[in-house]
């Protein structure tokens, strides 16, 4: 199927009448996914949004339920977002990150209703990356600029129009409802050509990485690798696969709500026990955890690397602590510094 | 610049070879165009990786408190001001510190550079004297370095380190103190306008605390935002009031101590205009006490002293 670029606002406006539609929206010098009220607000020209699309399913601060206690008793009200949603213009790495996060929020031990309800009610319309950034390394971590994992429809930009590839039944019925025209053979050929020419310039070698991490927990590599890290939350909060959270009560007297907030392994209080003991005493242990979690523990648990190569942590780290270089150093690490 | 880089390498190697210091904190080439990144050299060989360029923007004073032994630091003007302020707060021992001072004309702001290519990714930046050549996928722009500096660098009149053990390159001609026009314009707004600005700016805040962690002067063992008994501040980021409260308290904690290095604003991934707040305190401290943080070792930290003629207008109501 195909949709011309000038028809996109109209297409979105129709969706808006039925769904809550999220799209990248210009916010100063970057774009963010925001609910849009008009199809003209969507901005598909910029590369990746500043914050990943995970924010829609797993918001930074999410009210789980509210409560108030009166003389009559306690009233608890669950807050469950059941609105039907469309995410328009999501990049393949962000879409894939949600497939990874599904492992965490939906497994044989836990099913998270807040996340899963939103996932079930959402249609994902992706857009392939004709010009990947120099910091994109999706192809090194099982993704690609036109990967369809986690998507219902994929748009391929062929100049004046997008060739629309149907990925799922959900996507198919949405495209049919919208009455999209069939793509000609020439359009399809143009899309195939675009896919071929889009090049990822950045490769990260992960050969042997997991095996190294299986053994190098106590090796000296960790003594220096974190040294410039400030221990802030920028890389974890901007990462589409980071998913640690903390649960707090925002309450006044007996009225309030329980809120789930993003948390970060980079923060000292992340592992602070009630006793005052902190098993991760310094930045070294915290930074090691970030790497271990993504490239070892997640692999142990779910057989996938918890990084989709979006490059956000590279572009936003205030001290340019580059995960690509870190992984290379980890791969080359030795049990002793002098060996 | 490359000449300065060579001199820095030489100085660092000498210090490490002669075992005058255990560690040299400086910059090495980073992984993004023209990005200097903090680097820790412990051997003369490692010192070979040190460099100096127009994007050595981090404030290295931040790393010094945590380092044992004798430490040398490659420090530009604002890093040295932070060092001086930290010495005065008994956070650094001058005797264990060797300052390799580098006179600084300012560091470039990658956000300003990015704007020049209007949305295209910046793939390379070449230094060419007073100009930079910025290259994208299929375009290239030449711009003046002076137009691309961080605002804090544009306004800085302490590019020359105020103290040092060794100087790299030549001292720069004195620069006049910048005006506070942006702050005055903000002060002139109505309360409602200021509030609206704060709301819109801090609705972007993701509470990553990069601003706090990048600041050399934010070194509390436990920051008030991390404390939960008592809980001074709400932990959730949907409440813009709490985001503002965090920043306002942070800025107040830095009043009279902030050296206007801009490290906090540079660290903010969400591009929030933090300097408007920090520089407001710089202006107030200058006007009320005629003081500036970290400009010499002699003056006591301004808010840690008391004199009988301190202005206390805020206490009096006539
Ligand atoms: S790696 Fe960078 S972004 Fe991540 S915590 Fe460290 S300083 Fe912050
Ligand atoms: S670790 Fe970095 S590159 Fe990988 S998914 Fe997270 S932000 Fe993207
Ligand atoms: S508050 Fe910001 S400008 Fe002031 S010293 Fe700290 S990092 Fe520098
Ligand atoms: S904001 Fe205040 S409490 Fe927190 S670290 Fe900085 S000075 Fe300390
Ligand atoms: S760095 Fe920016 S986004 Fe992060 S806490 Fe500070 S103001 Fe908020």
XYZ file of C-alpha atoms and ligand atoms in Angstrom:
697
model
C 0.000 0.000 0.000
C 1.045 3.584 -0.345
C 0.220 6.976 1.128
C 1.363 10.262 -0.300
C 3.080 12.635 2.140
C 0.489 15.324 1.609
C -2.223 12.924 2.731
C -0.543 12.166 6.052
C -2.213 14.985 8.042
C -5.644 13.887 6.815
C -4.834 10.251 7.572
C -3.801 11.214 11.106
C -6.833 13.451 11.628
C -9.086 10.501 10.877
C -7.172 8.374 13.375
C -7.392 11.112 15.987
C -11.170 10.865 15.969
C -10.929 7.257 17.073
C -7.603 6.880 18.871
C -5.246 8.795 21.075
C -2.511 9.416 18.506
C 1.112 9.925 19.495
C 3.676 11.279 17.039
C 7.047 13.004 17.185
C 6.496 16.702 17.854
C 9.087 19.448 17.687
C 10.108 20.708 21.168
C 12.824 23.315 20.716
C 15.932 21.579 19.444
C 14.555 18.034 19.569
C 11.399 15.974 19.102
C 9.323 14.088 21.655
C 6.380 11.716 21.331
C 3.282 13.669 22.282
C -0.419 13.116 21.833
C -1.377 15.223 18.819
C -4.641 17.034 18.235
C -4.003 17.705 14.566
C -2.278 15.663 11.896
C -0.125 18.617 10.896
C 1.705 18.495 14.250
C 3.571 15.296 13.474
C 7.203 15.824 12.516
C 8.757 12.904 10.715
C 11.820 14.722 9.446
C 13.948 14.456 12.561
C 15.817 11.291 13.513
C 15.124 9.604 16.827
C 13.041 11.428 19.438
C 14.848 12.641 22.558
C 12.914 10.275 24.807
C 12.087 6.799 23.533
C 8.572 5.550 22.820
C 8.765 3.352 25.945
C 7.637 6.464 27.774
C 4.118 5.964 26.422
C 3.794 2.453 27.871
C 5.983 2.890 30.893
C 5.798 6.589 31.772
C 8.392 8.244 33.968
C 5.781 8.712 36.679
C 2.676 6.568 36.486
C -0.245 6.658 38.904
C -1.218 3.083 39.707
C -4.132 3.763 42.012
C -5.471 6.463 44.227
C -6.861 6.098 47.719
C -8.640 8.060 50.328
C -9.560 7.135 53.822
C -12.622 8.659 55.462
C -14.715 7.710 58.466
C -16.795 5.525 56.163
C -13.765 3.496 55.193
C -11.037 3.358 52.617
C -11.719 3.897 48.959
C -9.210 2.616 46.453
C -9.489 3.421 42.790
C -7.309 1.814 40.192
C -5.977 4.061 37.461
C -5.809 2.021 34.297
C -5.260 3.697 30.959
C -7.472 1.783 28.554
C -7.573 4.356 25.795
C -6.985 3.025 22.297
C -3.750 4.431 20.952
C -1.784 4.768 17.756
C 1.936 5.507 17.858
C 2.826 7.060 14.551
C 6.352 7.484 13.287
C 8.147 5.229 15.728
C 11.645 4.139 14.656
C 12.391 0.407 14.361
C 14.826 0.428 17.321
C 12.175 1.885 19.626
C 9.590 -0.593 18.410
C 11.971 -3.452 19.036
C 12.736 -2.151 22.507
C 9.100 -2.754 23.427
C 9.331 -6.348 22.286
C 12.274 -6.658 24.680
C 10.399 -4.931 27.491
C 7.474 -7.335 27.015
C 9.748 -9.982 28.532
C 9.994 -7.960 31.702
C 6.378 -6.928 32.072
C 4.837 -10.174 30.858
C 6.416 -13.441 31.919
C 5.498 -16.557 33.856
C 6.040 -14.775 37.158
C 4.527 -11.344 36.549
C 1.993 -9.738 34.303
C 1.937 -6.001 34.641
C -1.596 -4.807 33.887
C -0.610 -1.158 33.451
C 1.941 -1.831 30.762
C 0.117 -4.721 29.125
C -3.220 -2.942 28.793
C -1.526 -0.134 26.927
C 0.437 -2.533 24.767
C -2.712 -4.466 23.845
C -4.645 -1.322 22.964
C -1.968 0.240 20.799
C -1.235 0.124 17.104
C 2.356 0.844 16.160
C 3.071 2.568 12.864
C 6.802 2.700 12.285
C 8.969 4.624 9.897
C 12.173 3.176 8.495
C 15.433 5.104 8.679
C 16.686 6.264 5.280
C 19.613 8.101 6.854
C 20.640 6.442 10.102
C 22.750 8.578 12.439
C 26.451 7.889 12.794
C 25.725 6.704 16.342
C 23.048 4.163 15.343
C 24.232 0.590 15.745
C 20.978 -1.376 15.536
C 22.417 -3.893 13.071
C 24.969 -4.967 15.691
C 22.243 -5.881 18.179
C 19.793 -7.843 16.015
C 17.917 -4.869 14.598
C 17.993 -2.954 11.351
C 16.847 0.421 9.954
C 13.762 -1.254 8.431
C 13.171 -3.916 11.057
C 9.467 -4.646 11.543
C 9.608 -6.266 14.976
C 7.064 -4.746 17.313
C 5.324 -2.895 14.479
C 1.919 -3.225 12.887
C 2.746 -1.116 9.848
C 6.062 0.117 8.484
C 6.383 3.225 6.338
C 9.218 3.498 3.848
C 9.945 7.026 2.687
C 10.339 7.050 -1.117
C 10.335 10.809 -1.573
C 6.802 12.127 -2.122
C 5.119 9.168 -0.512
C 5.500 6.365 1.970
C 5.210 2.769 0.871
C 3.236 1.069 3.639
C 4.210 -2.461 4.560
C 1.670 -4.479 6.471
C 3.248 -6.358 9.355
C 0.295 -7.575 11.425
C -3.439 -8.150 11.160
C -4.049 -5.109 13.334
C -2.022 -3.065 10.894
C -3.790 -4.588 7.927
C -7.265 -3.670 9.082
C -6.165 -0.153 9.999
C -4.666 0.356 6.555
C -7.760 -1.080 4.872
C -10.061 1.092 6.940
C -8.057 4.130 5.938
C -8.579 3.098 2.338
C -4.910 3.286 1.357
C -4.199 2.733 -2.329
C -2.171 -0.222 -3.527
C 1.499 0.436 -4.237
C 2.595 0.005 -7.848
C 5.509 -2.231 -8.720
C 7.576 0.878 -9.306
C 6.798 2.145 -5.792
C 7.718 -1.198 -4.311
C 10.950 -1.212 -6.255
C 11.716 2.305 -5.016
C 11.149 1.164 -1.429
C 13.402 -1.855 -1.912
C 16.089 0.426 -3.338
C 15.843 2.794 -0.362
C 16.204 -0.110 2.030
C 19.330 -1.220 0.275
C 20.990 2.170 0.266
C 20.339 3.060 3.906
C 23.635 2.297 5.583
C 24.565 1.862 9.183
C 28.090 3.188 9.469
C 28.658 2.129 13.025
C 29.318 -1.439 14.071
C 29.734 -2.761 17.571
C 31.284 -6.163 17.871
C 29.493 -8.261 20.468
C 31.331 -11.521 19.737
C 32.435 -13.071 22.991
C 31.002 -10.181 25.006
C 28.578 -12.315 26.974
C 31.273 -14.906 27.718
C 33.544 -12.140 29.043
C 30.805 -10.751 31.240
C 30.117 -14.243 32.571
C 33.557 -14.264 34.131
C 34.872 -10.740 34.562
C 32.732 -9.417 37.436
C 35.786 -9.012 39.701
C 38.320 -8.119 37.052
C 40.234 -4.821 37.156
C 38.500 -3.574 33.988
C 35.705 -2.159 36.144
C 38.103 -0.082 38.248
C 38.729 2.403 35.472
C 35.955 2.100 32.914
C 33.438 4.123 34.921
C 35.953 6.698 36.043
C 34.540 9.679 34.175
C 30.895 8.713 34.729
C 29.006 11.290 36.785
C 26.447 8.807 38.064
C 23.497 10.706 36.657
C 20.319 9.287 35.199
C 20.647 10.663 31.671
C 21.661 7.441 29.925
C 19.193 5.195 31.738
C 16.264 7.590 31.479
C 16.821 8.139 27.779
C 17.361 4.458 27.042
C 14.453 2.618 25.383
C 15.222 -0.638 27.182
C 16.045 0.548 30.722
C 13.077 -0.310 32.875
C 13.975 -0.058 36.559
C 11.421 1.634 38.740
C 10.633 2.642 42.262
C 7.205 2.803 43.845
C 6.239 5.681 46.108
C 3.149 7.063 47.755
C 2.346 10.649 46.876
C 0.040 11.325 49.752
C -1.253 14.025 51.978
C -2.815 12.807 55.206
C -4.837 9.757 54.198
C -5.389 10.764 50.601
C -3.026 10.096 47.813
C -1.910 7.843 45.104
C 0.641 5.175 44.552
C 3.054 6.097 41.811
C 5.600 4.132 39.864
C 8.648 6.235 38.963
C 11.618 5.491 36.766
C 14.704 4.727 38.782
C 18.298 4.341 37.704
C 21.069 1.936 38.677
C 23.415 4.922 38.412
C 21.967 6.520 41.550
C 23.500 5.726 44.939
C 20.114 5.303 46.610
C 19.016 2.744 44.038
C 20.396 -0.079 46.156
C 20.465 1.607 49.551
C 19.010 -0.745 52.147
C 16.792 0.337 55.002
C 19.619 -0.653 57.333
C 21.867 1.955 55.752
C 23.990 -0.675 54.036
C 24.584 -0.201 50.331
C 25.817 -3.259 48.418
C 26.839 -1.096 45.458
C 29.143 1.209 47.324
C 30.539 3.254 44.481
C 30.097 4.310 40.914
C 32.167 1.330 39.858
C 29.562 -1.197 40.980
C 26.758 0.947 39.570
C 28.259 1.344 36.154
C 29.135 -2.346 36.038
C 25.500 -3.117 36.784
C 24.356 -1.083 33.791
C 26.587 -3.063 31.445
C 25.942 -6.412 33.157
C 22.198 -5.956 33.110
C 22.025 -5.127 29.415
C 24.580 -7.546 28.078
C 24.593 -10.426 30.541
C 21.640 -10.685 32.959
C 19.048 -9.862 30.329
C 20.651 -12.402 28.016
C 20.627 -14.977 30.841
C 16.971 -14.305 31.549
C 15.489 -13.674 28.123
C 18.138 -14.668 25.632
C 18.344 -11.165 24.159
C 20.694 -8.208 24.574
C 18.876 -5.323 26.257
C 20.185 -2.681 23.901
C 18.684 -1.773 20.544
C 21.547 0.450 19.400
C 19.586 3.709 19.270
C 22.624 5.770 20.285
C 20.745 8.006 22.721
C 23.132 7.284 25.572
C 26.047 8.150 23.279
C 24.632 11.474 22.196
C 23.382 12.567 25.588
C 26.006 11.504 28.092
C 27.388 14.735 29.544
C 30.918 13.331 29.635
C 30.870 11.303 26.389
C 31.179 7.954 28.105
C 30.468 5.974 24.944
C 28.902 2.550 25.353
C 30.536 1.393 22.105
C 33.983 2.029 23.516
C 33.025 0.463 26.829
C 31.895 -2.745 25.139
C 35.085 -2.883 23.119
C 37.121 -2.498 26.312
C 35.060 -5.151 28.059
C 35.606 -7.565 25.190
C 39.329 -7.015 25.437
C 39.445 -7.224 29.222
C 41.895 -9.497 31.002
C 41.780 -11.071 34.424
C 44.825 -9.076 35.461
C 45.907 -5.681 34.252
C 49.468 -6.760 33.488
C 48.664 -9.963 31.599
C 45.153 24.082 19.723
C 47.317 21.163 18.671
C 50.298 23.089 20.000
C 48.597 23.396 23.369
C 47.762 19.692 23.268
C 51.443 18.851 22.734
C 52.481 21.084 25.615
C 49.875 19.481 27.886
C 51.127 16.015 26.986
C 54.691 17.115 27.691
C 53.825 18.606 31.062
C 51.802 15.555 32.084
C 54.483 13.109 30.991
C 57.099 14.991 32.933
C 55.018 14.993 36.103
C 54.284 11.286 35.817
C 57.832 10.305 34.874
C 59.288 12.258 37.769
C 56.570 10.757 39.991
C 55.542 14.203 41.176
C 51.921 13.131 40.805
C 50.053 9.823 40.705
C 47.428 10.928 38.274
C 46.801 13.586 35.647
C 43.166 14.457 34.991
C 42.696 15.977 31.544
C 40.916 15.413 28.265
C 41.342 12.953 25.432
C 39.677 12.755 22.006
C 36.068 11.736 22.439
C 33.873 9.696 20.134
C 31.768 12.498 18.663
C 32.900 15.291 16.327
C 35.371 17.565 18.110
C 34.409 16.147 21.475
C 36.957 16.200 24.251
C 36.191 13.711 26.985
C 37.581 13.492 30.527
C 40.634 11.271 30.779
C 42.742 9.923 33.606
C 46.433 9.331 32.893
C 48.493 7.343 35.391
C 51.539 6.548 33.282
C 53.652 8.604 30.858
C 52.316 6.369 28.040
C 48.745 7.151 28.978
C 49.637 10.836 29.052
C 50.211 10.550 25.311
C 46.478 10.318 24.863
C 45.826 13.717 26.418
C 44.578 16.442 24.131
C 43.113 19.904 24.048
C 40.461 21.226 21.686
C 37.518 23.591 21.472
C 35.140 21.124 23.061
C 36.866 20.304 26.346
C 33.735 21.551 28.039
C 33.476 19.442 31.178
C 34.475 20.942 34.497
C 37.255 18.644 35.677
C 37.216 20.053 39.209
C 34.312 17.675 39.668
C 36.617 14.657 39.756
C 39.249 15.929 42.131
C 37.561 15.538 45.503
C 37.308 11.796 45.084
C 40.932 11.176 44.139
C 43.541 10.061 46.659
C 47.230 10.907 46.358
C 48.864 13.677 44.384
C 46.807 14.736 41.442
C 47.509 17.074 38.554
C 44.645 18.589 36.621
C 44.489 20.231 33.222
C 42.314 23.187 34.114
C 40.817 26.026 32.121
C 39.617 29.238 33.749
C 36.328 27.990 35.158
C 37.778 24.680 36.350
C 40.340 26.667 38.324
C 37.663 28.896 39.825
C 35.831 25.779 41.001
C 39.076 24.404 42.407
C 39.655 27.629 44.323
C 36.114 27.546 45.686
C 36.564 23.901 46.716
C 39.869 24.631 48.424
C 38.171 27.362 50.419
C 35.443 24.938 51.442
C 38.120 22.491 52.645
C 37.183 19.985 49.976
C 40.563 19.976 48.276
C 44.035 20.110 49.685
C 46.080 22.572 47.658
C 49.283 20.745 48.596
C 48.126 17.560 46.876
C 47.069 19.346 43.752
C 49.134 20.402 40.769
C 47.295 22.756 38.451
C 48.256 22.732 34.782
C 46.460 25.943 33.859
C 45.211 26.510 30.321
C 44.045 29.998 29.310
C 40.687 29.492 27.637
C 38.881 31.527 24.982
C 35.732 29.503 25.405
C 34.362 26.139 24.435
C 31.907 25.573 21.630
C 28.291 24.678 22.186
C 27.366 21.586 20.170
C 23.718 22.610 20.219
C 24.573 25.865 18.448
C 26.718 23.937 15.994
C 23.884 21.507 15.295
C 21.510 24.355 14.485
C 23.764 25.461 11.637
C 23.104 22.259 9.720
C 19.352 22.637 10.240
C 18.488 19.149 11.316
C 21.244 17.259 9.527
C 23.637 15.317 11.692
C 27.001 16.941 12.322
C 29.564 14.405 11.129
C 32.775 16.354 11.473
C 34.007 19.662 12.851
C 37.367 21.012 11.791
C 39.165 23.727 13.697
C 40.623 26.345 11.467
C 41.958 29.220 13.559
C 39.068 31.519 14.408
C 36.614 29.563 12.307
C 35.147 26.094 12.297
C 34.158 24.012 9.302
C 31.101 21.955 10.147
C 30.333 19.019 7.902
C 27.130 17.067 7.472
C 26.120 14.342 5.083
C 26.109 16.523 2.001
C 26.650 20.010 3.292
C 29.353 22.012 4.941
C 29.171 25.328 6.773
C 31.921 27.648 7.931
C 31.242 29.659 11.065
C 33.110 31.867 13.500
C 34.183 30.173 16.722
C 33.104 33.293 18.597
C 29.502 32.798 17.453
C 29.351 29.206 18.610
C 30.612 29.508 22.163
C 28.553 28.410 25.132
C 26.763 31.421 26.602
C 28.678 30.934 29.829
C 31.936 31.113 27.858
C 30.766 34.163 25.945
C 30.169 35.923 29.285
C 33.234 34.610 31.091
C 35.950 37.057 32.048
C 38.116 34.523 33.857
C 39.452 32.522 30.908
C 42.908 32.933 32.442
C 43.310 30.564 35.391
C 43.410 32.568 38.624
C 45.963 30.200 40.180
C 48.231 27.569 38.628
C 51.471 25.687 39.130
C 52.301 25.696 35.466
C 50.779 27.585 32.570
C 50.248 26.150 29.100
C 50.435 28.750 26.323
C 50.115 32.481 26.855
C 47.811 34.438 29.122
C 45.004 36.033 27.161
C 44.227 39.756 27.167
C 41.868 40.693 30.012
C 38.203 40.592 29.049
C 35.632 42.940 30.498
C 32.954 41.537 32.757
C 29.806 40.769 30.792
C 26.514 42.500 31.466
C 23.579 40.756 33.093
C 21.100 41.791 30.420
C 19.420 38.400 30.108
C 18.904 38.288 33.858
C 17.633 41.855 33.982
C 15.158 41.091 31.216
C 13.910 38.119 33.228
C 13.663 40.164 36.407
C 11.622 42.745 34.533
C 8.922 40.220 33.727
C 5.813 39.965 35.853
C 5.548 37.209 38.424
C 3.011 35.448 36.231
C 5.319 35.579 33.219
C 8.226 34.243 35.219
C 6.051 31.501 36.584
C 4.882 30.595 33.093
C 8.471 30.419 31.912
C 9.469 28.179 34.812
C 6.492 25.916 34.225
C 7.224 25.483 30.580
C 10.969 25.011 31.067
C 10.667 22.543 33.939
C 7.867 20.519 32.445
C 10.723 19.147 30.321
C 12.801 18.089 33.337
C 13.219 14.322 33.662
C 14.865 14.480 37.096
C 17.993 12.746 35.846
C 20.102 14.981 38.104
C 22.795 15.336 35.473
C 22.871 19.058 36.312
C 23.583 18.340 39.960
C 26.110 15.630 39.249
C 28.008 17.727 36.699
C 28.445 20.570 39.166
C 31.730 20.504 41.080
C 30.117 22.391 43.943
C 27.260 19.895 44.476
C 29.061 17.434 46.671
C 26.705 16.752 49.595
C 26.946 13.188 50.904
C 23.193 13.059 50.691
C 21.427 15.548 48.454
C 18.110 16.794 49.782
C 16.295 15.222 46.824
C 17.607 11.778 47.723
C 16.605 11.987 51.335
C 13.294 10.292 52.100
C 13.057 10.800 55.827
C 11.968 13.508 55.852
C 10.921 13.622 52.269
C 11.790 17.204 51.376
C 10.505 16.913 47.870
C 8.156 14.722 45.820
C 9.974 12.091 43.826
C 7.607 11.968 40.863
C 8.460 13.926 37.748
C 4.911 14.616 36.604
C 4.669 17.367 39.131
C 6.354 20.384 37.601
C 6.266 22.122 40.995
C 8.608 19.494 42.400
C 10.881 19.794 39.367
C 11.061 23.531 39.978
C 11.530 23.059 43.707
C 14.489 20.766 43.042
C 16.185 23.251 40.776
C 15.442 26.310 42.876
C 16.817 24.682 46.021
C 19.840 23.425 44.110
C 20.488 26.927 42.843
C 20.059 28.427 46.319
C 22.541 25.893 47.673
C 24.971 27.236 45.114
C 24.426 30.921 45.738
C 27.785 32.560 46.346
C 29.510 29.311 45.377
C 28.518 28.994 41.735
C 31.368 29.997 39.447
C 29.107 30.307 36.387
C 30.956 27.569 34.538
C 27.778 26.395 32.808
C 28.537 22.704 33.430
C 25.046 22.074 34.782
C 23.304 23.498 31.752
C 25.583 21.630 29.343
C 24.870 18.365 31.103
C 21.100 18.724 30.874
C 19.861 16.356 28.171
C 16.599 18.256 27.904
C 18.204 21.588 27.040
C 16.706 23.430 30.004
C 17.865 26.990 30.527
C 19.448 26.501 33.946
C 21.889 29.321 33.696
C 19.145 31.874 33.974
C 18.734 30.740 37.573
C 22.363 30.176 38.487
C 23.446 33.461 36.941
C 20.712 35.304 38.801
C 22.449 34.301 42.033
C 25.791 35.319 40.545
C 24.331 38.737 39.835
C 22.744 39.085 43.274
C 25.915 38.058 45.076
C 27.884 40.538 43.014
C 25.438 43.369 43.669
C 24.801 42.662 47.338
C 28.267 41.681 48.495
C 30.499 42.742 45.635
C 31.786 39.187 45.563
C 32.470 36.483 43.010
C 33.081 32.836 43.765
C 36.494 31.275 43.289
C 38.387 34.262 41.948
C 41.112 34.267 44.593
C 42.276 32.208 47.535
C 42.141 35.100 49.995
C 38.483 36.149 50.234
C 36.391 33.939 52.465
C 33.388 32.216 50.824
C 30.926 35.058 50.752
C 27.964 33.392 52.443
C 30.198 31.888 55.124
C 31.231 35.294 56.452
C 29.555 38.046 58.340
C 30.405 41.698 58.592
C 28.585 44.403 60.436
C 27.830 46.282 57.260
C 26.345 43.315 55.418
C 23.256 44.486 53.629
C 20.287 42.793 55.175
C 17.550 44.504 53.313
C 15.605 41.277 53.128
C 15.313 41.173 56.920
C 13.966 44.663 57.276
C 10.522 45.833 56.508
C 9.994 49.538 56.690
S 27.422 7.186 31.545
Fe 27.073 9.363 31.208
S 24.853 9.606 31.147
Fe 25.294 7.606 32.068
S 25.335 7.978 34.282
Fe 27.427 8.176 33.555
S 27.668 10.366 33.127
Fe 25.468 9.984 33.275
S 22.093 1.342 25.828
Fe 22.255 3.238 24.641
S 22.280 2.590 22.491
Fe 21.537 0.844 23.705
S 19.318 1.053 23.639
Fe 20.015 2.085 25.505
S 20.283 4.254 24.933
Fe 20.127 3.038 23.024
S 25.668 25.605 39.403
Fe 26.189 25.188 37.264
S 27.288 27.042 36.606
Fe 27.276 27.046 38.840
S 29.190 26.064 39.456
Fe 27.596 24.456 39.385
S 27.773 23.610 37.332
Fe 28.867 25.570 37.299
S 21.516 20.472 45.454
Fe 22.048 21.110 47.449
S 21.761 19.319 48.728
Fe 21.894 18.633 46.643
S 24.056 18.177 46.362
Fe 23.718 20.255 45.636
S 24.238 21.483 47.384
Fe 23.892 19.427 48.144
S 19.805 17.823 34.004
Fe 17.990 18.816 33.169
S 16.469 17.183 33.026
Fe 18.091 16.428 34.374
S 17.382 16.983 36.444
Fe 18.682 18.657 35.744
S 17.238 20.122 34.846
Fe 16.158 18.163 35.006
